[in-house]
Tab-separated table of C-alpha atoms in Angstrom:
chain	number	residue	atom	x	y	z
A	246	GLY	CA	114.170	111.436	101.821
A	247	GLU	CA	115.184	113.720	99.162
A	248	ASN	CA	112.428	114.739	96.313
A	249	VAL	CA	112.964	116.333	93.676
A	250	GLU	CA	110.307	118.056	90.961
A	251	GLN	CA	111.396	118.939	88.087
A	252	HIS	CA	109.109	121.371	85.123
A	253	PRO	CA	108.474	121.677	82.506
A	254	SER	CA	107.701	118.222	81.100
A	255	THR	CA	108.214	118.964	77.310
A	256	LEU	CA	110.060	122.459	75.777
A	257	SER	CA	109.658	123.132	72.289
A	258	VAL	CA	111.688	126.125	71.175
A	259	GLN	CA	113.303	127.575	67.750
A	260	GLU	CA	116.837	128.051	67.332
A	261	GLY	CA	118.385	130.607	68.833
A	262	ASP	CA	116.230	131.107	71.205
A	263	SER	CA	116.672	130.765	75.492
A	264	ALA	CA	115.577	127.973	77.385
A	265	VAL	CA	114.717	127.564	80.572
A	266	ILE	CA	113.929	123.743	82.852
A	267	LYS	CA	113.152	124.579	86.809
A	268	CYS	CA	113.967	122.207	89.451
A	269	THR	CA	112.743	122.422	93.124
A	270	TYR	CA	113.841	119.610	95.921
A	271	SER	CA	112.901	119.479	99.847
A	272	ASP	CA	116.071	117.783	101.419
A	273	SER	CA	117.234	121.588	102.759
A	274	ALA	CA	120.491	120.222	103.682
A	275	SER	CA	121.191	118.442	100.041
A	276	ASN	CA	124.005	120.664	98.411
A	277	TYR	CA	125.227	119.274	95.139
A	278	PHE	CA	122.717	119.998	91.980
A	279	PRO	CA	123.935	118.179	88.697
A	280	TRP	CA	122.086	118.576	85.453
A	281	TYR	CA	121.975	115.935	82.976
A	282	LYS	CA	122.318	115.516	79.142
A	283	GLN	CA	120.796	112.517	77.688
A	284	GLU	CA	120.273	111.735	74.538
A	285	LEU	CA	117.879	108.833	72.706
A	286	GLY	CA	119.500	105.708	73.887
A	287	LYS	CA	122.752	107.149	75.585
A	288	ARG	CA	124.217	107.660	78.734
A	289	PRO	CA	123.133	110.697	81.050
A	290	GLN	CA	126.124	113.198	80.724
A	291	LEU	CA	127.047	115.537	83.468
A	292	ILE	CA	126.511	119.081	81.924
A	293	ILE	CA	127.365	121.348	84.636
A	294	ASP	CA	126.671	121.229	88.334
A	295	ILE	CA	126.490	123.912	90.935
A	296	ARG	CA	127.279	123.442	95.407
A	297	SER	CA	124.919	125.331	97.465
A	298	ASN	CA	127.813	127.477	98.352
A	299	VAL	CA	127.412	129.686	94.884
A	300	GLY	CA	124.212	131.149	93.144
A	301	GLU	CA	125.248	130.961	89.887
A	302	LYS	CA	127.707	129.249	87.807
A	303	LYS	CA	128.340	129.027	83.890
A	304	ASP	CA	130.050	127.866	81.723
A	305	GLN	CA	129.312	129.044	77.425
A	306	ARG	CA	125.741	129.072	76.714
A	307	ILE	CA	124.726	127.129	79.707
A	308	ALA	CA	124.179	128.352	83.194
A	309	VAL	CA	122.643	127.172	86.209
A	310	THR	CA	120.659	129.488	89.308
A	311	LEU	CA	120.582	128.252	92.372
A	312	ASN	CA	118.629	129.515	95.829
A	313	LYS	CA	118.479	127.936	98.362
A	314	THR	CA	116.096	129.532	100.659
A	315	ALA	CA	113.910	128.763	98.077
A	316	LYS	CA	115.099	125.123	97.447
A	317	HIS	CA	114.900	125.303	94.193
A	318	PHE	CA	117.764	125.744	90.901
A	319	SER	CA	117.205	126.263	87.248
A	320	LEU	CA	119.440	125.840	83.861
A	321	HIS	CA	119.215	128.088	81.152
A	322	ILE	CA	120.718	127.578	78.148
A	323	THR	CA	121.074	130.509	75.571
A	324	GLU	CA	121.015	130.573	71.980
A	325	THR	CA	120.038	126.853	71.387
A	326	GLN	CA	121.164	124.646	68.680
A	327	PRO	CA	119.925	121.462	67.032
A	328	GLU	CA	121.914	119.715	69.056
A	329	ASP	CA	120.606	120.368	72.196
A	330	SER	CA	117.781	118.781	71.441
A	331	ALA	CA	117.684	115.781	74.758
A	332	VAL	CA	116.182	114.878	77.878
A	333	TYR	CA	117.551	116.716	80.636
A	334	PHE	CA	117.731	115.588	84.177
A	335	CYS	CA	118.400	117.971	87.319
A	336	ALA	CA	119.712	115.794	90.218
A	337	ALA	CA	120.126	116.911	93.675
A	338	SER	CA	122.493	114.974	96.668
A	339	ARG	CA	124.363	115.659	100.204
A	340	ASP	CA	127.639	116.151	99.613
A	341	SER	CA	129.373	113.550	102.200
A	342	GLY	CA	128.506	110.659	103.286
A	343	TYR	CA	125.012	109.428	102.155
A	344	SER	CA	125.670	111.031	98.585
A	345	THR	CA	123.386	109.199	96.324
A	346	LEU	CA	121.461	111.871	93.989
A	347	THR	CA	118.023	112.329	93.625
A	348	PHE	CA	116.947	112.726	89.862
A	349	GLY	CA	114.308	114.855	88.739
A	350	LYS	CA	111.964	113.575	86.305
A	351	GLY	CA	113.274	115.392	82.783
A	352	THR	CA	112.347	118.013	80.381
A	353	MET	CA	112.497	116.944	76.678
A	354	LEU	CA	113.892	119.900	75.237
A	355	LEU	CA	113.629	119.934	71.280
A	356	VAL	CA	114.822	122.575	69.415
A	357	SER	CA	114.114	123.347	66.057
A	358	PRO	CA	115.585	124.922	63.344
B	4	ASP	CA	137.437	104.300	75.935
B	5	THR	CA	138.436	104.772	79.742
B	6	GLY	CA	134.900	105.143	80.803
B	7	VAL	CA	132.436	103.738	82.758
B	8	SER	CA	132.099	100.367	81.111
B	9	GLN	CA	128.351	97.996	81.086
B	10	ASP	CA	128.065	94.310	79.824
B	11	PRO	CA	125.652	93.456	78.364
B	12	ARG	CA	124.099	96.290	76.700
B	13	HIS	CA	121.169	94.093	75.747
B	14	LYS	CA	119.106	91.498	77.651
B	15	ILE	CA	115.969	89.677	76.961
B	16	THR	CA	114.884	86.682	79.236
B	17	LYS	CA	111.737	84.737	80.524
B	18	ARG	CA	109.852	85.949	83.484
B	19	GLY	CA	111.549	83.954	85.890
B	20	GLN	CA	114.966	83.080	84.869
B	21	ASN	CA	117.935	85.241	86.226
B	22	VAL	CA	119.925	87.426	84.887
B	23	THR	CA	123.767	89.277	85.602
B	24	PHE	CA	125.073	92.429	84.826
B	25	ARG	CA	129.032	93.537	85.134
B	26	CYS	CA	129.905	97.173	85.370
B	27	ASP	CA	133.106	98.513	85.393
B	28	PRO	CA	134.269	101.235	86.745
B	29	ILE	CA	136.792	104.411	85.779
B	30	SER	CA	139.358	102.762	87.546
B	31	GLU	CA	141.001	104.739	90.794
B	32	HIS	CA	137.229	105.341	91.418
B	33	ASN	CA	135.946	103.808	94.950
B	34	ARG	CA	132.455	104.896	94.427
B	35	LEU	CA	130.142	102.626	92.019
B	36	TYR	CA	126.420	103.055	91.782
B	37	TRP	CA	123.867	101.240	90.317
B	38	TYR	CA	120.521	103.113	89.291
B	39	ARG	CA	117.079	101.758	87.178
B	40	GLN	CA	115.607	103.947	84.541
B	41	THR	CA	111.900	103.244	83.266
B	42	LEU	CA	110.815	104.771	80.103
B	43	GLY	CA	110.080	108.806	80.933
B	44	GLN	CA	111.369	108.692	84.349
B	45	GLY	CA	114.748	109.690	86.003
B	46	PRO	CA	117.682	107.282	87.511
B	47	GLU	CA	116.450	105.784	90.561
B	48	PHE	CA	118.471	104.563	92.957
B	49	LEU	CA	119.252	101.055	93.778
B	50	THR	CA	122.182	100.528	95.581
B	51	TYR	CA	126.096	101.878	95.915
B	52	PHE	CA	129.618	100.743	97.002
B	53	GLN	CA	132.559	102.466	98.887
B	54	ASN	CA	135.475	100.253	97.568
B	55	GLU	CA	134.461	96.832	98.065
B	56	ALA	CA	131.706	97.459	101.148
B	57	GLN	CA	128.170	97.805	100.156
B	58	LEU	CA	126.784	100.679	102.049
B	59	GLU	CA	123.309	101.589	101.545
B	60	LYS	CA	120.579	99.902	99.529
B	61	SER	CA	117.068	101.411	97.608
B	62	ARG	CA	114.240	100.251	98.920
B	63	LEU	CA	113.758	99.509	95.504
B	64	LEU	CA	116.392	97.036	95.912
B	65	SER	CA	113.763	93.743	97.118
B	66	ASP	CA	115.178	90.507	98.112
B	67	ARG	CA	115.623	88.950	94.016
B	68	PHE	CA	118.017	91.508	93.754
B	69	SER	CA	121.987	91.071	95.261
B	70	ALA	CA	124.843	93.045	94.337
B	71	GLU	CA	128.480	92.784	94.571
B	72	ARG	CA	132.155	94.365	94.033
B	73	PRO	CA	134.258	91.552	95.461
B	74	LYS	CA	137.513	93.410	94.614
B	75	GLY	CA	136.436	96.668	94.971
B	76	SER	CA	136.728	97.383	90.978
B	77	PHE	CA	134.188	95.791	88.935
B	78	SER	CA	130.362	95.093	89.960
B	79	THR	CA	127.602	92.826	89.384
B	80	LEU	CA	123.727	93.162	89.651
B	81	GLU	CA	121.922	89.759	90.013
B	82	ILE	CA	118.428	89.500	89.365
B	83	GLN	CA	116.746	86.613	90.163
B	84	ARG	CA	113.218	85.083	89.398
B	85	THR	CA	112.921	88.114	87.005
B	86	GLU	CA	109.417	89.596	85.970
B	87	GLN	CA	107.698	91.463	83.617
B	88	GLY	CA	108.286	94.650	86.302
B	89	ASP	CA	111.756	94.675	86.131
B	90	SER	CA	112.446	96.103	82.517
B	91	ALA	CA	113.894	98.787	82.884
B	92	MET	CA	117.554	100.179	82.233
B	93	TYR	CA	119.966	99.367	84.442
B	94	LEU	CA	122.619	102.466	84.535
B	95	CYS	CA	125.587	101.788	86.580
B	96	ALA	CA	127.665	105.086	87.237
B	97	SER	CA	131.127	105.165	89.153
B	98	SER	CA	133.147	108.318	90.874
B	99	ARG	CA	136.401	109.269	92.695
B	100	ALA	CA	134.902	109.927	95.798
B	101	SER	CA	131.348	110.848	97.720
B	102	GLY	CA	130.476	114.154	96.522
B	103	GLU	CA	132.172	114.353	93.424
B	104	THR	CA	130.933	113.866	90.046
B	105	GLN	CA	129.210	110.621	88.939
B	106	TYR	CA	129.840	109.128	85.608
B	107	PHE	CA	127.451	106.856	83.899
B	108	GLY	CA	128.111	103.846	81.855
B	109	PRO	CA	125.804	103.461	78.601
B	110	GLY	CA	123.108	100.935	81.120
B	111	THR	CA	122.029	97.814	79.964
B	112	ARG	CA	118.572	97.094	78.625
B	113	LEU	CA	116.727	94.328	80.159
B	114	LEU	CA	113.415	93.188	78.784
B	115	VAL	CA	111.285	90.291	80.398
B	116	LEU	CA	108.716	88.473	78.424
């Protein structure tokens, strides 16, 4: 089955800095890669996703890049703000049929003012 | 709020007791997923439904666990003879179809004493 590794497990940055979280996956058939943000005691919420037919996707301060050859994808947050502080999870799945998500273990991001 | 809802939000039980959780997905969503999340980990897949059909079960889902979605709308997850190791957050998610965004509910936090 799929295995997703996520690094780092914790990340501390100053407000305004950029943050990068990296994930690798094992199943070459995976082609859908969402990122979820989970604040303490709350539900995971999708912040951005990417499918394997593109290499990069941006949404305001957030971007995701995908390298299918190397089987890794990354989340980039620019101009971080204290409200970005949360746990971020990457995930991977196949796009059709068996489509359950396999999650990484999460990255706790702390943005200090 | 038309998002995914779960009930109860918290459950404390004694070892050996049975518990049942309910999930109401977003209307029109055909797929419903159950995940388990323990502290410091990402959500782990348990099982999922396409309408009323249970299509996949993880090896994590022991014989003490059973899930139903009788009319293709809400779903229940029952744990029989609870053990302390069952203590976790149980998350439900739904999506319109295979490969589409999964939206999570707030979770049911189970504590087995």
